[in-house]
Short mmCIF file of C-alpha atoms in Angstrom, two decimals:
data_model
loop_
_atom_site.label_atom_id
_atom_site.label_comp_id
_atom_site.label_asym_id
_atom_site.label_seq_id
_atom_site.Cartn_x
_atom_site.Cartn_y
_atom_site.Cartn_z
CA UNK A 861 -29.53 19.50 11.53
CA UNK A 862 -26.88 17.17 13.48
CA UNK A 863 -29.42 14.50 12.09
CA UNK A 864 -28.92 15.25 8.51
CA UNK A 865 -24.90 15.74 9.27
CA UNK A 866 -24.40 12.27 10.86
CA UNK A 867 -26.74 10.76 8.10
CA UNK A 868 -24.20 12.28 5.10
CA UNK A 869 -21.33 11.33 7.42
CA UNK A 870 -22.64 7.85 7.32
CA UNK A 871 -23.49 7.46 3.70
CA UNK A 872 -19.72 8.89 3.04
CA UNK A 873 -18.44 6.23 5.17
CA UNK A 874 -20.59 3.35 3.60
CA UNK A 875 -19.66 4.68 0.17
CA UNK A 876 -16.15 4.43 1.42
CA UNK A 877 -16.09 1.07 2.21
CA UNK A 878 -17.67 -0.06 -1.61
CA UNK A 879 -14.25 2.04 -2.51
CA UNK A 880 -11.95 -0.48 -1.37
CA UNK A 881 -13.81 -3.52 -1.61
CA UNK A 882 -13.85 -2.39 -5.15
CA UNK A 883 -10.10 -2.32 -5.03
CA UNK A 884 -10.06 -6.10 -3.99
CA UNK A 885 -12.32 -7.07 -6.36
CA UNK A 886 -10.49 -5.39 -9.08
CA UNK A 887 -7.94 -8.32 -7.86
CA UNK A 888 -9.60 -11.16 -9.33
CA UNK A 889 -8.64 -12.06 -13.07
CA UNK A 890 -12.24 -12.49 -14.55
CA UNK A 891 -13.50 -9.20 -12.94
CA UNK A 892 -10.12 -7.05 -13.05
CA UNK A 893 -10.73 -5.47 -16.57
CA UNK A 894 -14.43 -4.42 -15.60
CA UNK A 895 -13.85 -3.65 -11.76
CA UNK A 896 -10.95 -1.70 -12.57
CA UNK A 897 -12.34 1.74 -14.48
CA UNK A 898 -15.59 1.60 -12.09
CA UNK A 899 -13.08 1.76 -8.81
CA UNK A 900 -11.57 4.95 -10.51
CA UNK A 901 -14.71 6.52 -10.96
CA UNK A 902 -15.89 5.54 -7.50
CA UNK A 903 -13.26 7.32 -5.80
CA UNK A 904 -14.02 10.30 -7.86
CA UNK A 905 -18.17 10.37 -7.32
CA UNK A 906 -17.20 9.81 -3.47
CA UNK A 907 -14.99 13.23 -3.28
CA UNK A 908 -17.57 14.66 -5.22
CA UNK A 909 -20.43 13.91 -3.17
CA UNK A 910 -18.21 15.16 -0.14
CA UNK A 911 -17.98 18.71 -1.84
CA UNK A 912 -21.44 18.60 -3.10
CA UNK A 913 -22.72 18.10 0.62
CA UNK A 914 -19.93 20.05 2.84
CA UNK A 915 -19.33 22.92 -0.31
CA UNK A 916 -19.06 25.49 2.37
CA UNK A 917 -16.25 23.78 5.21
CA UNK A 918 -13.70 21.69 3.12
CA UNK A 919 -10.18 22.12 4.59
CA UNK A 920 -6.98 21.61 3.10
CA UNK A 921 -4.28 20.52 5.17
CA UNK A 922 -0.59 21.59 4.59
CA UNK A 923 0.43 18.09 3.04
CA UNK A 924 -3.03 18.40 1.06
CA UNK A 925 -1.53 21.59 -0.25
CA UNK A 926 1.79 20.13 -1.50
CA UNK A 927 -0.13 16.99 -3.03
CA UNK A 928 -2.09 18.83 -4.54
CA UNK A 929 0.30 21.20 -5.99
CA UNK A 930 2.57 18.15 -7.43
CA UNK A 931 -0.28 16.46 -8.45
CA UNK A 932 -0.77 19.42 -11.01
CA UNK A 933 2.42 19.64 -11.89
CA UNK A 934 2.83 16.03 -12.57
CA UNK A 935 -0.03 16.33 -14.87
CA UNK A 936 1.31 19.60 -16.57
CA UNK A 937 4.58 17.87 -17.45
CA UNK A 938 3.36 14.53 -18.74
CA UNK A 939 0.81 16.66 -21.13
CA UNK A 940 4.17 18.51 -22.47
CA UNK A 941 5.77 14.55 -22.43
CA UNK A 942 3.04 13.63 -24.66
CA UNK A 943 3.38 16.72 -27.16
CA UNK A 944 7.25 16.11 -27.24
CA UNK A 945 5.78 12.44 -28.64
CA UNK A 946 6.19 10.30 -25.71
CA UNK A 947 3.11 8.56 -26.18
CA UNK A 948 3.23 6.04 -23.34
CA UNK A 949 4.40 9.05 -20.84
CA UNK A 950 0.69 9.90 -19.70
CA UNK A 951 -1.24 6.21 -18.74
CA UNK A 952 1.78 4.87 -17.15
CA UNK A 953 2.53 7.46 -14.20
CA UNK A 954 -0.35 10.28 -14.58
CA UNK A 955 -3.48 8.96 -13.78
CA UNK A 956 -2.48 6.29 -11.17
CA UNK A 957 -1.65 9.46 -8.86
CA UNK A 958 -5.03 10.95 -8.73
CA UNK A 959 -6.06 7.69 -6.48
CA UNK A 960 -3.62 8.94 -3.84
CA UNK A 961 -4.62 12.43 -3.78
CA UNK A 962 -8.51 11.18 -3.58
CA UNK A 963 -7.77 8.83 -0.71
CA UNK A 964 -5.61 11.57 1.22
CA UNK A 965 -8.25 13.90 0.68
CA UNK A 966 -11.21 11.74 1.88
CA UNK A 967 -8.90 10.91 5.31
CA UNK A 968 -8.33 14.34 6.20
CA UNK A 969 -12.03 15.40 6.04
CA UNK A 970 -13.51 12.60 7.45
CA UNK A 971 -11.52 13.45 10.13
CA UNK A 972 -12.63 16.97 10.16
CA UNK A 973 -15.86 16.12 10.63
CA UNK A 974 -14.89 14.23 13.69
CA UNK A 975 -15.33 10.74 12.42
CA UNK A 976 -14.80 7.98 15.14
CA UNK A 977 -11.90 5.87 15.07
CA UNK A 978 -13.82 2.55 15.90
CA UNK A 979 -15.91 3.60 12.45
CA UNK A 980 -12.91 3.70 10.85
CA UNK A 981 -10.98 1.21 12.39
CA UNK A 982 -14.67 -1.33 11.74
CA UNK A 983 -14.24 -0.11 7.92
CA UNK A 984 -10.71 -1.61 7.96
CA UNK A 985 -11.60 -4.63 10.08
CA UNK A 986 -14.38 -5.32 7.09
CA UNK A 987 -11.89 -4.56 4.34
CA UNK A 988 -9.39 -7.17 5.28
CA UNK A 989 -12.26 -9.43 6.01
CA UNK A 990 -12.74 -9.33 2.18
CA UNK A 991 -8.64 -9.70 1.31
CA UNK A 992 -9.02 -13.09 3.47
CA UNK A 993 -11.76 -14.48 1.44
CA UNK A 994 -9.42 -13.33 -1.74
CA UNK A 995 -6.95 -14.95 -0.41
CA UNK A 996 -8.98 -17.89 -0.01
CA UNK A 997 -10.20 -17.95 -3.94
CA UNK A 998 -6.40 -17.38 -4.88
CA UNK A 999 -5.52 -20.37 -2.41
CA UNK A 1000 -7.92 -22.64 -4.22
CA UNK A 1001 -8.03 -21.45 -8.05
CA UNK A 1002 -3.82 -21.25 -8.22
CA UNK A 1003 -2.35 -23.68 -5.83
CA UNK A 1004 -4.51 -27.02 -5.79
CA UNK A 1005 -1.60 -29.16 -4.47
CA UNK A 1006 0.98 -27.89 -2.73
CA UNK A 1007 3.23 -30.73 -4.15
CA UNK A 1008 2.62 -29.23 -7.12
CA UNK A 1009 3.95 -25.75 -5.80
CA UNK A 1010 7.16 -27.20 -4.23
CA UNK A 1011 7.87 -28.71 -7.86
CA UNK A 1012 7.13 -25.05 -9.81
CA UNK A 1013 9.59 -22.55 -10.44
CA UNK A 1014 7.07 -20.12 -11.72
CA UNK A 1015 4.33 -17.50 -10.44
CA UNK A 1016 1.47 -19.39 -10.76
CA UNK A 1017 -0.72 -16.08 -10.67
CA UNK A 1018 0.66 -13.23 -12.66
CA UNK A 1019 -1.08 -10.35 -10.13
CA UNK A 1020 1.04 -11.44 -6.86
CA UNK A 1021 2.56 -8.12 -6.15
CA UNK A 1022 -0.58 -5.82 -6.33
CA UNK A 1023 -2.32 -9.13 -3.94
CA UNK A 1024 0.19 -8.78 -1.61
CA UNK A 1025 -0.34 -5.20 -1.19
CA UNK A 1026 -3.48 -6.59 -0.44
CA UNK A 1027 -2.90 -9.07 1.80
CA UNK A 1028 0.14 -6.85 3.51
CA UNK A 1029 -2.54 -4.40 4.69
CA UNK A 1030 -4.92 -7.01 5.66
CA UNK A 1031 -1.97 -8.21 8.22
CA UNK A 1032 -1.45 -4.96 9.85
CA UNK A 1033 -4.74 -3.92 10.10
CA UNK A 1034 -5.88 -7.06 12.00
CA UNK A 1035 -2.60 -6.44 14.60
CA UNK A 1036 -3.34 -3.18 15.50
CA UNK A 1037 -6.66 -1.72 14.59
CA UNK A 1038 -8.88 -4.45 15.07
CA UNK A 1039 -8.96 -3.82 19.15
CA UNK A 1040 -10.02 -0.41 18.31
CA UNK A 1041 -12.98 -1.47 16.41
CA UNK A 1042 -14.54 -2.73 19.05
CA UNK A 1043 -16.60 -5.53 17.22
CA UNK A 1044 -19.36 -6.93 18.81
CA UNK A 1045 -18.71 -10.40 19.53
CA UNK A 1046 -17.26 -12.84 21.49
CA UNK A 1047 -14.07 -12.83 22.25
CA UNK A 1048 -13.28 -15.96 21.39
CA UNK A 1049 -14.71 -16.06 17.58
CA UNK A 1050 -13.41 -12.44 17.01
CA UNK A 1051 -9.81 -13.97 17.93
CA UNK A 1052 -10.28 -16.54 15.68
CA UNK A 1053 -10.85 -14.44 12.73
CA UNK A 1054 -8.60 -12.39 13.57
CA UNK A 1055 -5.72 -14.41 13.42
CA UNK A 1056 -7.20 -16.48 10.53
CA UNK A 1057 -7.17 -13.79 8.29
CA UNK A 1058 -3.94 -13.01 9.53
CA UNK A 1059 -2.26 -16.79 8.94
CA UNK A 1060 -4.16 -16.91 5.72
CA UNK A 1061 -2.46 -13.64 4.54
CA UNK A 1062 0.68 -14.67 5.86
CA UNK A 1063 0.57 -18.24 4.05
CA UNK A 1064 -0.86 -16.78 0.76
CA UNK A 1065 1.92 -14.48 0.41
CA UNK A 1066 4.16 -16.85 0.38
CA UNK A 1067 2.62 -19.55 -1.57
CA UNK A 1068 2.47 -15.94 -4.48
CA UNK A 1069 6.34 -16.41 -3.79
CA UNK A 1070 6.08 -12.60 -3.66
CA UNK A 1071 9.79 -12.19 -2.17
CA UNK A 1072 9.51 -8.30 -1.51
CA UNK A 1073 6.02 -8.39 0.32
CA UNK A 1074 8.27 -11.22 1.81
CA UNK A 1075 11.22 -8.77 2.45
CA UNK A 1076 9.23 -5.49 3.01
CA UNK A 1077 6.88 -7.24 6.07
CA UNK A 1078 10.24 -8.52 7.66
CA UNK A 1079 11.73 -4.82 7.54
CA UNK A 1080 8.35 -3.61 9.05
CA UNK A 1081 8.51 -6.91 12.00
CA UNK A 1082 11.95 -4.85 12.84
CA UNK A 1083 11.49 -1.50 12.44
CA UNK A 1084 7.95 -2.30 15.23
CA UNK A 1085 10.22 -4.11 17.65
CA UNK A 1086 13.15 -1.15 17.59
CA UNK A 1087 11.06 1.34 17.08
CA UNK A 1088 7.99 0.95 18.82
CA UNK A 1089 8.32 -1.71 20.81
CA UNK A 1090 8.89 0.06 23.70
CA UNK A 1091 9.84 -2.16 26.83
CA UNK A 1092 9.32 -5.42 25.06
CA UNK A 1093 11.58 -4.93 22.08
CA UNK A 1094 13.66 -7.62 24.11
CA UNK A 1095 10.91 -9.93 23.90
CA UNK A 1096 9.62 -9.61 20.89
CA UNK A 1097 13.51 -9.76 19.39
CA UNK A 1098 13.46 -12.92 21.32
CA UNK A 1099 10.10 -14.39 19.58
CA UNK A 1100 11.74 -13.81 15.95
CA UNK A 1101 14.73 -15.10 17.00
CA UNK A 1102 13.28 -18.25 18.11
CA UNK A 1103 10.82 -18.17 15.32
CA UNK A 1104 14.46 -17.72 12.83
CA UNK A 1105 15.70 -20.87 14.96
CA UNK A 1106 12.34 -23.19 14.62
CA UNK A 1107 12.77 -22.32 10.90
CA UNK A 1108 16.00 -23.91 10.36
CA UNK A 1109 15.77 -26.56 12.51
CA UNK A 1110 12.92 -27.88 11.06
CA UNK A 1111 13.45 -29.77 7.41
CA UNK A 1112 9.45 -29.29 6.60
CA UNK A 1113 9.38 -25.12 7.05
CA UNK A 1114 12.99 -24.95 5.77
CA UNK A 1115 11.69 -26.33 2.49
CA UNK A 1116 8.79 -24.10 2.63
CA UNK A 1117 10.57 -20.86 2.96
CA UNK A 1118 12.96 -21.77 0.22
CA UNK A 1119 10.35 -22.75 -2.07
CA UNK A 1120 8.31 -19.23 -1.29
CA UNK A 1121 11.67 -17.37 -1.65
CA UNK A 1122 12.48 -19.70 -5.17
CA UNK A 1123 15.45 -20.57 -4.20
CA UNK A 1124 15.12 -23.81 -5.74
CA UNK A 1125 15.28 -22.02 -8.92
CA UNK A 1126 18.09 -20.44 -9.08
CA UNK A 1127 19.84 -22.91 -6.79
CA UNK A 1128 22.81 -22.48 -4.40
CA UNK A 1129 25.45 -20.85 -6.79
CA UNK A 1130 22.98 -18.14 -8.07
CA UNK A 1131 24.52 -14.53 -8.08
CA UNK A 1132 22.36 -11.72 -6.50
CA UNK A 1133 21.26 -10.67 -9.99
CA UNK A 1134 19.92 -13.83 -10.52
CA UNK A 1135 18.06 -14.12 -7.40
CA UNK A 1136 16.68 -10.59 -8.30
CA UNK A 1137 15.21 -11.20 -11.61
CA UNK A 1138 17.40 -9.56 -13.63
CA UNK A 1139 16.79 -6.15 -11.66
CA UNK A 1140 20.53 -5.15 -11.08
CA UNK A 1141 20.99 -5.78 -14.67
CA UNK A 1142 17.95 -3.45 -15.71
CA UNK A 1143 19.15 -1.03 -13.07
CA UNK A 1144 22.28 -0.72 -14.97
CA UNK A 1145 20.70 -0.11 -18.27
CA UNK A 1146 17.83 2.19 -16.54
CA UNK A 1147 20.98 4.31 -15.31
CA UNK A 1148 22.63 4.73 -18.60
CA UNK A 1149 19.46 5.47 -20.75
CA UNK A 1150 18.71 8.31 -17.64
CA UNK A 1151 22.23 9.77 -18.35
CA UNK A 1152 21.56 9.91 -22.27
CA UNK A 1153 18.01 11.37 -21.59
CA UNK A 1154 18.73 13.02 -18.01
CA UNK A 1155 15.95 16.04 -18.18
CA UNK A 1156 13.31 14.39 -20.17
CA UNK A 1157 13.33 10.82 -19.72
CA UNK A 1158 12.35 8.28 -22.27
CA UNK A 1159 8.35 8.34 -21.34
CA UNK A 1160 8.68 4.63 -20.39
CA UNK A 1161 8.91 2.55 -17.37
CA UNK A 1162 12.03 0.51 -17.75
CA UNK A 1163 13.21 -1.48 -14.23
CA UNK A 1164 11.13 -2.50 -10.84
CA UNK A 1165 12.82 0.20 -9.28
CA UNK A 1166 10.22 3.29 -8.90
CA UNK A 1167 12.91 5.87 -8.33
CA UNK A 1168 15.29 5.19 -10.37
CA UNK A 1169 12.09 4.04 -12.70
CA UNK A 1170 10.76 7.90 -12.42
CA UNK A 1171 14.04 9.18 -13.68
CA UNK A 1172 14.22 6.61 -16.85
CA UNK A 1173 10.57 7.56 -17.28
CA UNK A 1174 10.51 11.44 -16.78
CA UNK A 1175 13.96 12.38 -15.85
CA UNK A 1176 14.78 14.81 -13.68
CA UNK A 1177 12.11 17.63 -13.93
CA UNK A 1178 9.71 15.05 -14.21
CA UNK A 1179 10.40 13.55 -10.95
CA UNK A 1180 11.23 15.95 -8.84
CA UNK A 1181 7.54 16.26 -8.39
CA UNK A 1182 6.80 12.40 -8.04
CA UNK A 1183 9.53 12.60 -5.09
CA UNK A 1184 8.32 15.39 -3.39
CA UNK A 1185 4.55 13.83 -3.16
CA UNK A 1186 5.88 10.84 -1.60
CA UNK A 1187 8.67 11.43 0.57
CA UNK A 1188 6.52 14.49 2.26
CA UNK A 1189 4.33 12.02 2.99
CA UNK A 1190 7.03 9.44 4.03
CA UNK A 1191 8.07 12.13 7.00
CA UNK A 1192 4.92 13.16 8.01
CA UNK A 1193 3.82 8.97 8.65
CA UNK A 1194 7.19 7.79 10.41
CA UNK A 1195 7.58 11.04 12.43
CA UNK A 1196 4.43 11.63 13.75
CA UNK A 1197 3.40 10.59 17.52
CA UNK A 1198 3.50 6.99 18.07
CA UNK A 1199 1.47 7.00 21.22
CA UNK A 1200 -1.97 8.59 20.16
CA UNK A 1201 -3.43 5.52 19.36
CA UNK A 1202 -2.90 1.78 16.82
CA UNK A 1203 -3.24 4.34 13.87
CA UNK A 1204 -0.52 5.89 13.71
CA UNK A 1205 1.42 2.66 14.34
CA UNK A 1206 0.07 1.47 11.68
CA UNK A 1207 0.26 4.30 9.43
CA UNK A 1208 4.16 4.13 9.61
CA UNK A 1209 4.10 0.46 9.25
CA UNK A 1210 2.23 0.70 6.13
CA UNK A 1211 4.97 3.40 4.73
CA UNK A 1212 7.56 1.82 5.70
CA UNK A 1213 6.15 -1.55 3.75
CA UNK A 1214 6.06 0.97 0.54
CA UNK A 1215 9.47 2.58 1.12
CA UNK A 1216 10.88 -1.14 1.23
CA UNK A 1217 9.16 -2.53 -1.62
CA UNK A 1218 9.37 0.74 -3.76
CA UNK A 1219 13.26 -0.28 -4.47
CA UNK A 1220 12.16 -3.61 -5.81
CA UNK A 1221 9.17 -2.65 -7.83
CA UNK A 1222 8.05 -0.01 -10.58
CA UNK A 1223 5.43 2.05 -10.46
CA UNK A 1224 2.46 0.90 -8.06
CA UNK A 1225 4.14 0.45 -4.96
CA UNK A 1226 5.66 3.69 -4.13
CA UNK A 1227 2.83 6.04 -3.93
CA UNK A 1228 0.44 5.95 -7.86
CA UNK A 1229 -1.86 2.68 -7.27
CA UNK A 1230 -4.82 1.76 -6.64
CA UNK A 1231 -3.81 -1.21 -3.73
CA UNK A 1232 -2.03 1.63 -1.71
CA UNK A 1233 -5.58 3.80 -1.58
CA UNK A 1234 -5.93 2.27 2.54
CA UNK A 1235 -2.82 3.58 3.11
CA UNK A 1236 -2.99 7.31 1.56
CA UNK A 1237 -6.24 7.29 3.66
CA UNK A 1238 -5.04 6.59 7.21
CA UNK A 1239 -2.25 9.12 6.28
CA UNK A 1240 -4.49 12.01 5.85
CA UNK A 1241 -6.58 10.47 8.72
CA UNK A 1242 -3.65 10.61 11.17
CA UNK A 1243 -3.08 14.60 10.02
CA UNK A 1244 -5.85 15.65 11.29
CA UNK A 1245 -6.58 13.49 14.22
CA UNK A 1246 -2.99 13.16 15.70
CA UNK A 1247 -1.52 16.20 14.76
CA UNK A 1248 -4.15 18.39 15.34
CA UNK A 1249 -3.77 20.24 12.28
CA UNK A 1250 -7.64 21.34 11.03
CA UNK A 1251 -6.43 23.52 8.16
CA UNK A 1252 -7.44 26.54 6.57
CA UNK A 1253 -10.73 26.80 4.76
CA UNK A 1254 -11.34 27.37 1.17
#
């Protein structure tokens, strides 16, 4: 019997893994449009196979209660959004959600069932294996010559923020989770991947010139060294310090880091709304059209802003529920235990990436999305395993 358990166990986890590398194949331009629907419908064949198989011990968690919950309600209002003839109210913020809820859902019971965290942490390990050969192929099909970069002032490749996600995760996974998956080689080549994927993330996100990843990854670098840094905040404050210092100093990675920030667009007397794209301007206008349509929203997503996007879109009632699913989640990730293990340090890394980049962005990055499935999944992971909550079965 334990046979036939560990053998479903390992097909879930195998099926798991064609999930996300789904998700980074969805990234490429001539297979997004027929990658895309077949990742949805993965995610949903893999939770069904789970109930199919373990029918009689599913658990729901008390955060997979109150996603769940919101996730109706979400759905409930944008049907009545869509009979009040707000057409676009339904594709834009509905379905994306159901991605979350999946990938929560799969965490928590794969932890239930006692799932190792060197198979998990190996699953991760592959995952970001795949973003660094992506980020290889972007490297080579968008930026040839880097002389030819330095001279643009436009995004060469129109997906950067959903790669960056990409790449983001990639970064933090190879920090912390790669010691716990215990890969089986030497030490020296394991290293050397490791930190390859790593510089190649690092290096690709910037040649995207995709200033929040940019932003967001610098708020994480702090928030690790005062938060979790224990008794080597000092040094590690020291290393970006010097690292700040280096920067300057030197003419060659000056120019680079003004070049991936664009700042030889807008030039030195650009105002903050310039060097934003517009965004306080749209904020403005996504503030007044919420006022004229506060309980209803206009069905539409109108700035790179998702909560003040969520209100434009839905107004109030609509997202209460959208706030709810994500900020519960937000408090269970940062204050959870740091010291059971490199997940949960990288669990509230990963949210606190989103929370940053959420204020810049629209819809994807602050919870509905299909790049943001790895981190929904640690988070109902971490539940189970680090707070020891099994659940009540249904």
């Amino acid at each position: 019997m334990n046979c036939v358990r560990n053998s479903a166990i390992n097909f879930l986890l195998s099926f798991l893994t064609i999930c996300l590398l789904l998700g980074v194949l969805a990234q490429v331009d001539i297979l997004r449009s027929a990658f895309r629907p077949i990742l949805y419908i993965s995610w949903v064949i893999l939770l069904a196979i789970y109930i199919i198989i373990f029918r009689h011990g599913i658990i729901m968690t008390g955060q997979a209660k109150v996603l769940t919950s919101m996730a109706v309600i979400i759905f409930v209002w944008r049907i009545i959004l869509v009979i009040l003839g707000r057409m676009e109210s339904f594709p834009q913020l509905g379905t994306l959600v159901l991605i979350d809820l999946a990938a929560f859902l799969f965490g928590t019971w794969i932890a239930d069932l006692n799932a190792k965290d060197k198979t998990l942490a190996k699953i991760m390990v592959f995952y970001s294996l795949a973003v660094g050969i992506l980020a290889i192929y972007l490297m080579i099909t968008y930026f040839p010559s880097i002389g030819a970069w330095f001279n643009s002032v436009v995004y060469q490749y129109s997906a950067k923020n959903s790669a960056a996600q990409l790449l983001a995760q990639a970064i933090l996974f190879m920090l912390f989770l790669y010691p716990s998956a215990q890969i089986k080689v030497p030490a020296v080549i394991g290293q050397i991947v490791r930190y390859g994927v790593i510089g190649i993330s690092v290096i690709t996100i910037a040649f995207l010139r995709c200033r929040t990843a940019i932003l967001a990854l610098g708020v994480c670098a702090l928030y690790y060294i005062f938060r979790l840094g224990g008794k080597k905040r000092v040094i590690y404050f020291g290393v970006l310090l010097l690292l700040g210092i280096v920067v300057v100093t030197f003419a060659p990675l000056r120019e680079f880091v003004a070049s991936a920030l664009l700042l030889n667009k807008y030039g030195q007397n650009s105002t903050l709304d310039q060097f934003s794209s517009g965004r306080l301007s749209y904020m403005d206008v996504a503030i007044d059209t919420w006022m004229e349509h506060f309980w209803l929203g206009v069905g539409r997503i109108m700035v790179d802003c998702n909560p003040l996007a969520l209100l434009a879109d839905s107004g109030v009632l609509g997202a209460i529920p959208y706030y709810i699913f994500w900020l519960s989640t937000v408090k269970l990730n940062v204050f959870r235990r740091s010291s059971y293990n490199h997940f949960n340090q990288v669990i509230q890394l990963l949210t606190v990436y989103y929370c940053v980049s959420s204020l810049l962005e629209g819809y994807p990055p602050f919870g509905p999305g299909v790049c943001v499935a790895p981190m929904w999944l640690l988070s109902g992971y971490c539940e189970i395993k680090s707070e020891e909550q099994q659940g009540v079965p249904i």
